[in-house]
mmCIF file of C-alpha atoms in Angstrom:
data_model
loop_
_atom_site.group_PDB
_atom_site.id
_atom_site.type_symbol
_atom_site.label_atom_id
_atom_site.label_comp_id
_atom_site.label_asym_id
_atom_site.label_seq_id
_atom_site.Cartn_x
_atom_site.Cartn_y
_atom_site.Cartn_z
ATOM 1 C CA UNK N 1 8.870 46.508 -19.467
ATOM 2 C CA UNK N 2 8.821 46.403 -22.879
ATOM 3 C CA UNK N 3 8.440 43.130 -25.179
ATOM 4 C CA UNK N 4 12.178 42.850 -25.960
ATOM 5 C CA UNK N 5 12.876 43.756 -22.023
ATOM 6 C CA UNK N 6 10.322 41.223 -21.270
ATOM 7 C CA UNK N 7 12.100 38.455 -23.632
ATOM 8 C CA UNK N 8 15.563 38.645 -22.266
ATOM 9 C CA UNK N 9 14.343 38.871 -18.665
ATOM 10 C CA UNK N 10 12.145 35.905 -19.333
ATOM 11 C CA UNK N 11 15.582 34.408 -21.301
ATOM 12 C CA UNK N 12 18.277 35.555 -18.502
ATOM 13 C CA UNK N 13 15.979 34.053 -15.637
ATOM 14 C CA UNK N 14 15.227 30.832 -17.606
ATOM 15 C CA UNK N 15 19.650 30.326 -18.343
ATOM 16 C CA UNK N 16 20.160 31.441 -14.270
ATOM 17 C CA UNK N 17 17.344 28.670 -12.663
ATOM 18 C CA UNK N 18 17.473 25.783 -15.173
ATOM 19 C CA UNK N 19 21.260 26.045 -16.501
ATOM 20 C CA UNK N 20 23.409 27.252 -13.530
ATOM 21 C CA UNK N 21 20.710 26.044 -10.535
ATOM 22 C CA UNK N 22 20.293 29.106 -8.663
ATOM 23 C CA UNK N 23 17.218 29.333 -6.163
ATOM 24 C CA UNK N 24 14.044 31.733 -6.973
ATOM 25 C CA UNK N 25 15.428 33.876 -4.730
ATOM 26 C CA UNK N 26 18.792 34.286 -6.415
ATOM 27 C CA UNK N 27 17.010 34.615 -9.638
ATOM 28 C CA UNK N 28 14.687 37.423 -8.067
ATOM 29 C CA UNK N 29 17.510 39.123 -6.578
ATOM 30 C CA UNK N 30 19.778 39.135 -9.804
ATOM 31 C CA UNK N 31 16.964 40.434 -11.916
ATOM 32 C CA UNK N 32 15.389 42.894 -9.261
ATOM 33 C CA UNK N 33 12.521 41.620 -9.941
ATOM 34 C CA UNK N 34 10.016 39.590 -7.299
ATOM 35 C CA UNK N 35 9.163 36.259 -6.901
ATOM 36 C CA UNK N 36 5.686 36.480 -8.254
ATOM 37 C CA UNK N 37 6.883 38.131 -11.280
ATOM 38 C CA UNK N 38 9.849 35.564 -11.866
ATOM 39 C CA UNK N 39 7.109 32.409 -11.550
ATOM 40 C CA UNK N 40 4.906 34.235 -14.062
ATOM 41 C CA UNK N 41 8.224 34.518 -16.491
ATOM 42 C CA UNK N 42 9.430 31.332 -16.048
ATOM 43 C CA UNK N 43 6.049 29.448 -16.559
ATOM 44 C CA UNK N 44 5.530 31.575 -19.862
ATOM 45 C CA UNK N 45 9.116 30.257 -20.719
ATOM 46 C CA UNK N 46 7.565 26.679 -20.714
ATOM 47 C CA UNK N 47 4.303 27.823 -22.246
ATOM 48 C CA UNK N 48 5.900 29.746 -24.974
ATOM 49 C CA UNK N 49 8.854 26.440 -25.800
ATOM 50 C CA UNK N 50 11.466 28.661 -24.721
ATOM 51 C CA UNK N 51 12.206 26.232 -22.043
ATOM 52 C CA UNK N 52 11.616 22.669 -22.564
ATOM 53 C CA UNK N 53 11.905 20.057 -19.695
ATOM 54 C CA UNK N 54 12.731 16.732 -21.115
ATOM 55 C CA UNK N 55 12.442 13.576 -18.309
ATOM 56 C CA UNK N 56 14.230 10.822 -19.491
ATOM 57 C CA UNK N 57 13.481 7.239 -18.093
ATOM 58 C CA UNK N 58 15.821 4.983 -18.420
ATOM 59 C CA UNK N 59 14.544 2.896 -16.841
ATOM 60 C CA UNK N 60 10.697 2.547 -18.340
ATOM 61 C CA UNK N 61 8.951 3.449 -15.436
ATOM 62 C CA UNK N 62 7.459 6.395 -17.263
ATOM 63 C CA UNK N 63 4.029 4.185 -18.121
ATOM 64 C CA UNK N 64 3.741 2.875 -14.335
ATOM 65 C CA UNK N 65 3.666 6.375 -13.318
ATOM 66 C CA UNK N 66 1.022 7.524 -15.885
ATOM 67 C CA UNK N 67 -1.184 4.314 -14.684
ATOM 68 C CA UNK N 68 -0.756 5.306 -11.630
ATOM 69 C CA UNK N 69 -2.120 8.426 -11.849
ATOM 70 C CA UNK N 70 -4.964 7.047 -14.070
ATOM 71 C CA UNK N 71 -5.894 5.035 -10.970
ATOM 72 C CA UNK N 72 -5.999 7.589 -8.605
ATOM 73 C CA UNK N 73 -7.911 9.909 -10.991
ATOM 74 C CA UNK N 74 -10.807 7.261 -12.073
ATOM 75 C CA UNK N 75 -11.005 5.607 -8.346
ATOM 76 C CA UNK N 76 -10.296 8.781 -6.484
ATOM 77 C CA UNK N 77 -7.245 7.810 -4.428
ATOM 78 C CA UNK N 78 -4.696 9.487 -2.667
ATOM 79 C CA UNK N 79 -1.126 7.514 -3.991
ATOM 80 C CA UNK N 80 -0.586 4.126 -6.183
ATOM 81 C CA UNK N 81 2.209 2.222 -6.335
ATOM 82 C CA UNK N 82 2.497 -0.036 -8.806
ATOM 83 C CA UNK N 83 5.197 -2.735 -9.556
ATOM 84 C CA UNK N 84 5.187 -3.685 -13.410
ATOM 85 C CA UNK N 85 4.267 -7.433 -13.974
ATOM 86 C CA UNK N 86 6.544 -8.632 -17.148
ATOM 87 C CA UNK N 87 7.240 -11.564 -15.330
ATOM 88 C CA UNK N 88 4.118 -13.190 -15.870
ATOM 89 C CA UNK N 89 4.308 -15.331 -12.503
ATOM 90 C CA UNK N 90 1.999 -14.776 -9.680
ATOM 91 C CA UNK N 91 4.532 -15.581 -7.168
ATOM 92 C CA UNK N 92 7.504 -13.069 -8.114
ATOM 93 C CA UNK N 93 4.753 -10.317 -8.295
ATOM 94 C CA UNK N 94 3.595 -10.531 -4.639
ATOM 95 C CA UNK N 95 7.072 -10.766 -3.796
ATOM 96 C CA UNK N 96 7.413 -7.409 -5.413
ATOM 97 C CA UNK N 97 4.333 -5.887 -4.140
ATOM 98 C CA UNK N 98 4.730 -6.808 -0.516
ATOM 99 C CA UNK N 99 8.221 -5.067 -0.732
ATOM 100 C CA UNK N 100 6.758 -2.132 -2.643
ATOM 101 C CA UNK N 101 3.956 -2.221 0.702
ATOM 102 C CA UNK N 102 7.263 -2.692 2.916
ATOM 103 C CA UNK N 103 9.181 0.545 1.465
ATOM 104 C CA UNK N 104 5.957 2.667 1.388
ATOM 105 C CA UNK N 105 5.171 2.040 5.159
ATOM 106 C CA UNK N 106 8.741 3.121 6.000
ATOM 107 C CA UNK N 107 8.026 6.096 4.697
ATOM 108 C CA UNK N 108 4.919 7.377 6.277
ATOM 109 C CA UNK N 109 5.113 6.203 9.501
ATOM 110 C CA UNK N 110 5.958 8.912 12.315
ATOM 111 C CA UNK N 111 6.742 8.272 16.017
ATOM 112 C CA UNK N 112 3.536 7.796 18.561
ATOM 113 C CA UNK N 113 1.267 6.905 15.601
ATOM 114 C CA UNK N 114 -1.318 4.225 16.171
ATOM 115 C CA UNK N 115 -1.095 1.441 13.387
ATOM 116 C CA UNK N 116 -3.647 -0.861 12.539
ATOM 117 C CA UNK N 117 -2.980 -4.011 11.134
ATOM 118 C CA UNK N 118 -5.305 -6.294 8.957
ATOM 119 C CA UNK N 119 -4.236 -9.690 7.306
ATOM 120 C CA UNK N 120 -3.592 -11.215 4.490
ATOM 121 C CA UNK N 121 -1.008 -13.381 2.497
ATOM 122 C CA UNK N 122 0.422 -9.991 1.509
ATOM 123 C CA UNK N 123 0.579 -8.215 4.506
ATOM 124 C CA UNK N 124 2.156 -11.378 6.038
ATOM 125 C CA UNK N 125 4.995 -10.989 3.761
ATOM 126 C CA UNK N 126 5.440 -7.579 3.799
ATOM 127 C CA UNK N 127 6.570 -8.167 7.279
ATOM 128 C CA UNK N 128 9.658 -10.164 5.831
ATOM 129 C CA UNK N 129 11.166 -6.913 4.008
ATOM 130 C CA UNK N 130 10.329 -4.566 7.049
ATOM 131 C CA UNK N 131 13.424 -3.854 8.998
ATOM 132 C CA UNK N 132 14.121 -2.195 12.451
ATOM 133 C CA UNK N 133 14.112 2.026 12.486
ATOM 134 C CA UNK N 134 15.625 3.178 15.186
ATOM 135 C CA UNK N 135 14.371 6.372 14.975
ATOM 136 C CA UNK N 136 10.818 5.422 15.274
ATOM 137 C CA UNK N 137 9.588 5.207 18.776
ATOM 138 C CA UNK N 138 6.441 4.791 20.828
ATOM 139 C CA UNK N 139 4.063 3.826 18.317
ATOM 140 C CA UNK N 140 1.180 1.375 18.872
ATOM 141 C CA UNK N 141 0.307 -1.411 16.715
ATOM 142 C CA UNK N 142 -3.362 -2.245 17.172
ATOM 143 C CA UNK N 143 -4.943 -6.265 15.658
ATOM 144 C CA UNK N 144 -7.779 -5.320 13.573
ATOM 145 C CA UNK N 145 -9.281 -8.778 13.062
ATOM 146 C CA UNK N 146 -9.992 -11.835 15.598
ATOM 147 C CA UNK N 147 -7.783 -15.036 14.686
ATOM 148 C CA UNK N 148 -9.159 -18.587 13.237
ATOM 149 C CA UNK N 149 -8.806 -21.827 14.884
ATOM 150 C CA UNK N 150 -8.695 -23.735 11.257
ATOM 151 C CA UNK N 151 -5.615 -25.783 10.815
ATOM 152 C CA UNK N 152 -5.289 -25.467 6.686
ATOM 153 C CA UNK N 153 -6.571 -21.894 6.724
ATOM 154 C CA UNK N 154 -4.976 -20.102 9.857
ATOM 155 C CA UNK N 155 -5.488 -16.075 9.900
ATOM 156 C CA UNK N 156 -3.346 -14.726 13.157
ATOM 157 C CA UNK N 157 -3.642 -11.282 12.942
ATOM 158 C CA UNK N 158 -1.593 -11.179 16.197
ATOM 159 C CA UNK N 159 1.586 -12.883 15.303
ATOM 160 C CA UNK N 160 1.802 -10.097 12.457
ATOM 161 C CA UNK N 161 0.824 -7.337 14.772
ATOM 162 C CA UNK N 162 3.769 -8.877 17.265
ATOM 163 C CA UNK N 163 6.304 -8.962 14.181
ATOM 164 C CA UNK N 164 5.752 -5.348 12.896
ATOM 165 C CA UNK N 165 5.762 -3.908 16.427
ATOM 166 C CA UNK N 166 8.904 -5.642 17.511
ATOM 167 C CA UNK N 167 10.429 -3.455 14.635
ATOM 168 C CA UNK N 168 9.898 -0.376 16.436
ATOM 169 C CA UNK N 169 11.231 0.524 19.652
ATOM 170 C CA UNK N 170 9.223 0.890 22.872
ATOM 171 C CA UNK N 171 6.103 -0.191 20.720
ATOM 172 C CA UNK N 172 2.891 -0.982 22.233
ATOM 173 C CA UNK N 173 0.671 -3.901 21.286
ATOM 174 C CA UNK N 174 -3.124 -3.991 21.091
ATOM 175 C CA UNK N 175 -4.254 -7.617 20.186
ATOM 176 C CA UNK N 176 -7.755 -9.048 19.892
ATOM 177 C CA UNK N 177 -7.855 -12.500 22.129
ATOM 178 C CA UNK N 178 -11.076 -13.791 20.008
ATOM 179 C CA UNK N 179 -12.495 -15.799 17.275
ATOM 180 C CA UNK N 180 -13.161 -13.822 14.284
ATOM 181 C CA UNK N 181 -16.480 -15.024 13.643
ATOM 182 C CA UNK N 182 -18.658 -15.805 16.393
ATOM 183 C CA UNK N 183 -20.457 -18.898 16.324
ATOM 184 C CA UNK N 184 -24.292 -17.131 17.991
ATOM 185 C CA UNK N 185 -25.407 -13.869 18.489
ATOM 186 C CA UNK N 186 -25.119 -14.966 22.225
ATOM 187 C CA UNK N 187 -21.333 -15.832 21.879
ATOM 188 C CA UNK N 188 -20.805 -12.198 20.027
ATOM 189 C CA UNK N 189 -22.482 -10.252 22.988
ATOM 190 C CA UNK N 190 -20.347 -12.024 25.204
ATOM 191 C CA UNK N 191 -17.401 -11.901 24.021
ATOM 192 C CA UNK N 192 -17.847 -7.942 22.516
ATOM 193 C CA UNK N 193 -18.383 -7.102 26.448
ATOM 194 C CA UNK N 194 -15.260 -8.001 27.470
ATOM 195 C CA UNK N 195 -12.715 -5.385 28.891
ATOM 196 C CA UNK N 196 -9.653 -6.062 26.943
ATOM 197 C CA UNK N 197 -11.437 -6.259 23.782
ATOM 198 C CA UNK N 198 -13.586 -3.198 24.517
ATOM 199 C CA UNK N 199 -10.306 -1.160 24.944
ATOM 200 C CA UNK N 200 -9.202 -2.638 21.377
ATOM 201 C CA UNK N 201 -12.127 -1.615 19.780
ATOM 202 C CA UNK N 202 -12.057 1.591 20.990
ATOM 203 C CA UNK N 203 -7.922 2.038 19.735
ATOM 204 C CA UNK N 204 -9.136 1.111 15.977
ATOM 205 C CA UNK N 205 -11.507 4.583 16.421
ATOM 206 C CA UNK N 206 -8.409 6.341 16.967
ATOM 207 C CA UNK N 207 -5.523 4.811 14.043
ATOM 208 C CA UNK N 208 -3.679 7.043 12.052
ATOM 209 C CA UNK N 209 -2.793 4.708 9.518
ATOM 210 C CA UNK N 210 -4.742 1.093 8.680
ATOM 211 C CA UNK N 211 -2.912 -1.504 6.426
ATOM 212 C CA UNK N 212 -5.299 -3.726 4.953
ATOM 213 C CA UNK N 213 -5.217 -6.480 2.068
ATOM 214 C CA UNK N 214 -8.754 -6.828 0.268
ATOM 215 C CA UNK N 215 -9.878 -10.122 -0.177
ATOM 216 C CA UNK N 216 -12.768 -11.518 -2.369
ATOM 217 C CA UNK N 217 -16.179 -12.420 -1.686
ATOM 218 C CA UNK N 218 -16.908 -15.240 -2.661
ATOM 219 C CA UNK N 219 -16.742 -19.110 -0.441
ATOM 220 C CA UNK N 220 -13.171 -19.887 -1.370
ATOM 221 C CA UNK N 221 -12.132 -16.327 0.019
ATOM 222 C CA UNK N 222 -9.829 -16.944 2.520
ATOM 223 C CA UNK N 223 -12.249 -15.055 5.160
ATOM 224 C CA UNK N 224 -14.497 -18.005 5.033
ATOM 225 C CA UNK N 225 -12.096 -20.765 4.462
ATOM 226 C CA UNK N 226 -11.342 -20.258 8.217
ATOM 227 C CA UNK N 227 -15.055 -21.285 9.447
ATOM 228 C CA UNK N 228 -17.342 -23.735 8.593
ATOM 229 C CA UNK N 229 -19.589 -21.697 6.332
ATOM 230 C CA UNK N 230 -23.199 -22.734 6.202
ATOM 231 C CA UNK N 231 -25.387 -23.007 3.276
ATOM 232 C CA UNK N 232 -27.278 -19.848 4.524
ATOM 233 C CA UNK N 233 -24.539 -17.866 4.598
ATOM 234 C CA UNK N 234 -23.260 -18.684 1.177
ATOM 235 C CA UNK N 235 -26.811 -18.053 -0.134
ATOM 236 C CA UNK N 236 -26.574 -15.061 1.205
ATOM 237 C CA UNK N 237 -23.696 -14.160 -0.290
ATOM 238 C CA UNK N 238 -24.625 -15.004 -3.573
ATOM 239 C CA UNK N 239 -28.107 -12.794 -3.016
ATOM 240 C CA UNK N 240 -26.695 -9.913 -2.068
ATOM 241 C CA UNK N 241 -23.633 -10.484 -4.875
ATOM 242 C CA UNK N 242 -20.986 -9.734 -1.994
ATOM 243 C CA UNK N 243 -17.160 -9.363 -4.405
ATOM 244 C CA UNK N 244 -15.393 -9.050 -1.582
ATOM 245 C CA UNK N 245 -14.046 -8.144 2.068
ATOM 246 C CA UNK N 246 -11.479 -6.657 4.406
ATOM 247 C CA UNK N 247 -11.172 -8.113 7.790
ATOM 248 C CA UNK N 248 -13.944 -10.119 6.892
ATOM 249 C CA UNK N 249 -16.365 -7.610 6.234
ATOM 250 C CA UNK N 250 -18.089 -8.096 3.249
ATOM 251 C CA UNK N 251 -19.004 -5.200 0.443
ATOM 252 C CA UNK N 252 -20.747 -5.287 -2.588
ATOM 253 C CA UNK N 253 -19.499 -3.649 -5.881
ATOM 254 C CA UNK N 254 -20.578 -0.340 -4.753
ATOM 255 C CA UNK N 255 -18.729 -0.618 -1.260
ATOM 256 C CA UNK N 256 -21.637 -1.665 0.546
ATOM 257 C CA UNK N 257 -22.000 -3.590 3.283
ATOM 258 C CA UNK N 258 -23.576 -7.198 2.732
ATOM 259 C CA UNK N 259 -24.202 -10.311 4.728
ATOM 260 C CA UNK N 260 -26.000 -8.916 7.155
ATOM 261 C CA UNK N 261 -26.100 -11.540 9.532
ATOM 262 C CA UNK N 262 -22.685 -12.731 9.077
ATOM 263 C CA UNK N 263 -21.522 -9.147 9.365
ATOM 264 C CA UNK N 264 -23.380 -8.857 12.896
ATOM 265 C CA UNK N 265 -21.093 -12.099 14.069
ATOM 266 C CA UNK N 266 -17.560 -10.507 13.029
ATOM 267 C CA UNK N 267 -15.126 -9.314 15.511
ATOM 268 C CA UNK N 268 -12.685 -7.091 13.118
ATOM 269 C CA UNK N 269 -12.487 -3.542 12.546
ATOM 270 C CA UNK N 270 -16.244 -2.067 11.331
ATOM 271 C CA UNK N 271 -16.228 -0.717 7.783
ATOM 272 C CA UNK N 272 -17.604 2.775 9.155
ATOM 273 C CA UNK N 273 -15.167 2.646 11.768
ATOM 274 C CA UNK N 274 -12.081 2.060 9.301
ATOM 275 C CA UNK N 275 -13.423 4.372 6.818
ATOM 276 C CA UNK N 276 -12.400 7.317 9.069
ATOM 277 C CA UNK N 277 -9.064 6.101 9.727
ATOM 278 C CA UNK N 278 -6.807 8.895 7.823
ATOM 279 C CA UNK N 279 -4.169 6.642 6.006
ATOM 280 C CA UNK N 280 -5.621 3.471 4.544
ATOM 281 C CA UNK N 281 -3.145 1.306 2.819
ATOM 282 C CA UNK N 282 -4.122 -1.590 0.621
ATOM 283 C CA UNK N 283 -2.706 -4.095 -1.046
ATOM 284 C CA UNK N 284 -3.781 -6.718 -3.378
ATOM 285 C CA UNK N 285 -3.432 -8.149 -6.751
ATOM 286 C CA UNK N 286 -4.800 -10.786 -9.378
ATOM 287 C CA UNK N 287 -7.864 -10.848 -11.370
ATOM 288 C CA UNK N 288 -10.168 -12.352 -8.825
ATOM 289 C CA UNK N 289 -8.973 -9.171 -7.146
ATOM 290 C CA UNK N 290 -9.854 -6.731 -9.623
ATOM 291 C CA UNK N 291 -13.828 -6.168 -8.308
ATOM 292 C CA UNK N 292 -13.003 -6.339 -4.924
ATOM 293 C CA UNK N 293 -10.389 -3.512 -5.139
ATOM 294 C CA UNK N 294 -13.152 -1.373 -7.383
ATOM 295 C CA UNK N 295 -15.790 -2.379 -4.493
ATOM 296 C CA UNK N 296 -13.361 -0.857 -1.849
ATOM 297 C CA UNK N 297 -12.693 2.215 -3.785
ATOM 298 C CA UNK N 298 -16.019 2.831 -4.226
ATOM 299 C CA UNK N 299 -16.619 2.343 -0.546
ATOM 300 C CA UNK N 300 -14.059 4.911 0.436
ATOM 301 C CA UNK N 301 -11.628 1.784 2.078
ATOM 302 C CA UNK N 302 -8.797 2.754 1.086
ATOM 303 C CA UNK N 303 -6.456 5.641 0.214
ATOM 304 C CA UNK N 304 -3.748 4.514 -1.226
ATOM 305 C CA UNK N 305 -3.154 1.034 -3.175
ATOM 306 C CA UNK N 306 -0.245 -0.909 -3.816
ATOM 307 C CA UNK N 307 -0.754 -3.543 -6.455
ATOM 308 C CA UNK N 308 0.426 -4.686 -10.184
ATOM 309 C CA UNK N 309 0.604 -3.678 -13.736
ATOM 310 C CA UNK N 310 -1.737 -5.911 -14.633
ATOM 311 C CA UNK N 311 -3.854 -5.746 -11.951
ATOM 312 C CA UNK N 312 -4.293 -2.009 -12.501
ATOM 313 C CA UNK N 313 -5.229 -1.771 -16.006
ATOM 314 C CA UNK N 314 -8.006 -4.547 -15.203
ATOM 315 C CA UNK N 315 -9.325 -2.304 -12.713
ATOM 316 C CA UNK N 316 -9.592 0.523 -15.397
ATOM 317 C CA UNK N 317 -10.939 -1.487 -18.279
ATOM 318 C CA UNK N 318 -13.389 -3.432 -16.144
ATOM 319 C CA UNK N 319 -14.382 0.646 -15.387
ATOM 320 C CA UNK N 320 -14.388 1.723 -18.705
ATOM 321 C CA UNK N 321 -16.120 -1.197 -19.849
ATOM 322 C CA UNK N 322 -19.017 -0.620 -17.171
ATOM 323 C CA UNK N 323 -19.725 2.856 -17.965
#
């Protein structure tokens, strides 16, 4: 093929795909030429300007999308979904991200998957935008954190396992009947040797996908607003510089585990045990959020995130600014 022959091939196949929508194969066909051949023309048509592909957003979501991929690039993830933050009001953002966390776990669960289910504020309302699917059936929903008797800060990971599952039909449910923090190392033993919560420990080594919220680590996180937290503990968490925690598992801002003893007291989901979970989903958002998420991330917690604008480009710059 000669260089003019090549040009108007390249030309003809460029006006047939991108002007009057036929397939490859049409293309191929036309041209008698093969697929491999018609790929190689058609990215030299973009390479060379003769084809330019123009995206226009209309509406701005063209610098979400780039910060999203920034995030997944620097922290390593598989997705990010972001909802932009212009409204500068806590409230209407978590609103939007918990409907964002809502839309994106309609699309990935399948039928018969086993679903894990963390806490937080979040996750609680992302339960209020879920609605039935019909066509998803027999999956199991599986508590990954024990519950808190504390009247102003309640965690009931089962009432939001109940609520998702209820969405699905012929669901099973896999709740944990226990404190989340045991008071002794006696208490733990005991309670960690009985049946039913033996059988849910087992289910959270076998989730396909984990939803999670990522708390922080410090004594006002809600984690340890539920008990009353020693002064050991809190020294300890100030020692080992714990930022933050999922189910209650605390993490430094590496992703490692801290708080030792507190850690060997907590009935929720192990951090090596959700790590292999295949789909982790996390959501959070705020500055006091910021090193928590980069802990996680650097743990290998989470997969995918679904947070804000502005918490996104916090996590980058605090990145940037630490390197």
């Amino acid at each position: 093929m000669t260089s003019e022959e090549r040009y108007y091939t390249k030309l003809k196949a460029a006006h047939l795909y991108y002007y009057d929508n036929f397939s490859q194969k049409q293309v191929a066909d036309q041209l008698n030429i093969s697929r491999p051949t018609l790929n190689k023309l058609l990215k030299e048509a973009r390479q060379e300007g003769m084809v330019k592909i123009e995206i226009n957003d209309y509406r701005n979501y063209s610098n979400l999308i780039k910060l999203e991929r920034q995030l997944c690039t620097k922290f390593g993830l598989r997705d990010v979904k972001l909802v932009d933050s212009f409204i500068d009001d806590s409230a209407v953002i978590k609103e939007r991200i918990s409907k964002a966390a809502a839309v994106y776990f309609s699309s990935i669960i399948r039928s018969g998957m086993c679903i894990g289910v963390g806490w937080s504020r979040l996750l609680e309302n992302m339960a209020n935008y879920m609605t039935p699917v019909k066509s998803i059936t027999n999956a199991e929903f599986v508590t990954l954190l024990g519950g808190s008797g504390n009247l102003d800060f309640q965690i009931n990971a089962n009432l939001l396992n109940e609520k998702i599952a209820k969405l699905y039909y012929n669901s099973s449910i896999h709740n944990i009947y226990a404190p989340i923090f045991a008071s002794d190392p006696v208490l733990y033993d005991a309670l960690m040797d009985d049946k039913s919560l033996k059988r849910v420990m087992n289910k959270m080594r076998a989730l396909d996908i984990a939803l999670i919220g990522v708390g922080g680590g410090d004594s006002s996180s809600t984690a340890l607003m539920t008990i009353s937290v020693s002064k050991d503990y809190i020294k300890e968490i100030q020692e080992e510089h714990a930022i933050g925690n999922i189910c209650a598992r605390f993490f430094d801002i590496n992703g490692n585990v801290c708080v030792k003893n507190l850690y060997d007291k907590t009935i929720s989901i192990p951090l090596e045990v959700l790590k292999n979970t295949p789909t982790i989903v996390a959501m959070a958002s705020g500055q006091d959020r910021v090193k928590p998420l980069i802990g996680a991330a650097r743990g290998g917690y989470y997969h995918i995130l679904i947070t804000d604008e502005g918490t996104a480009r916090a996590m980058l710059n605090f990145e940037n600014e630490t390197l």
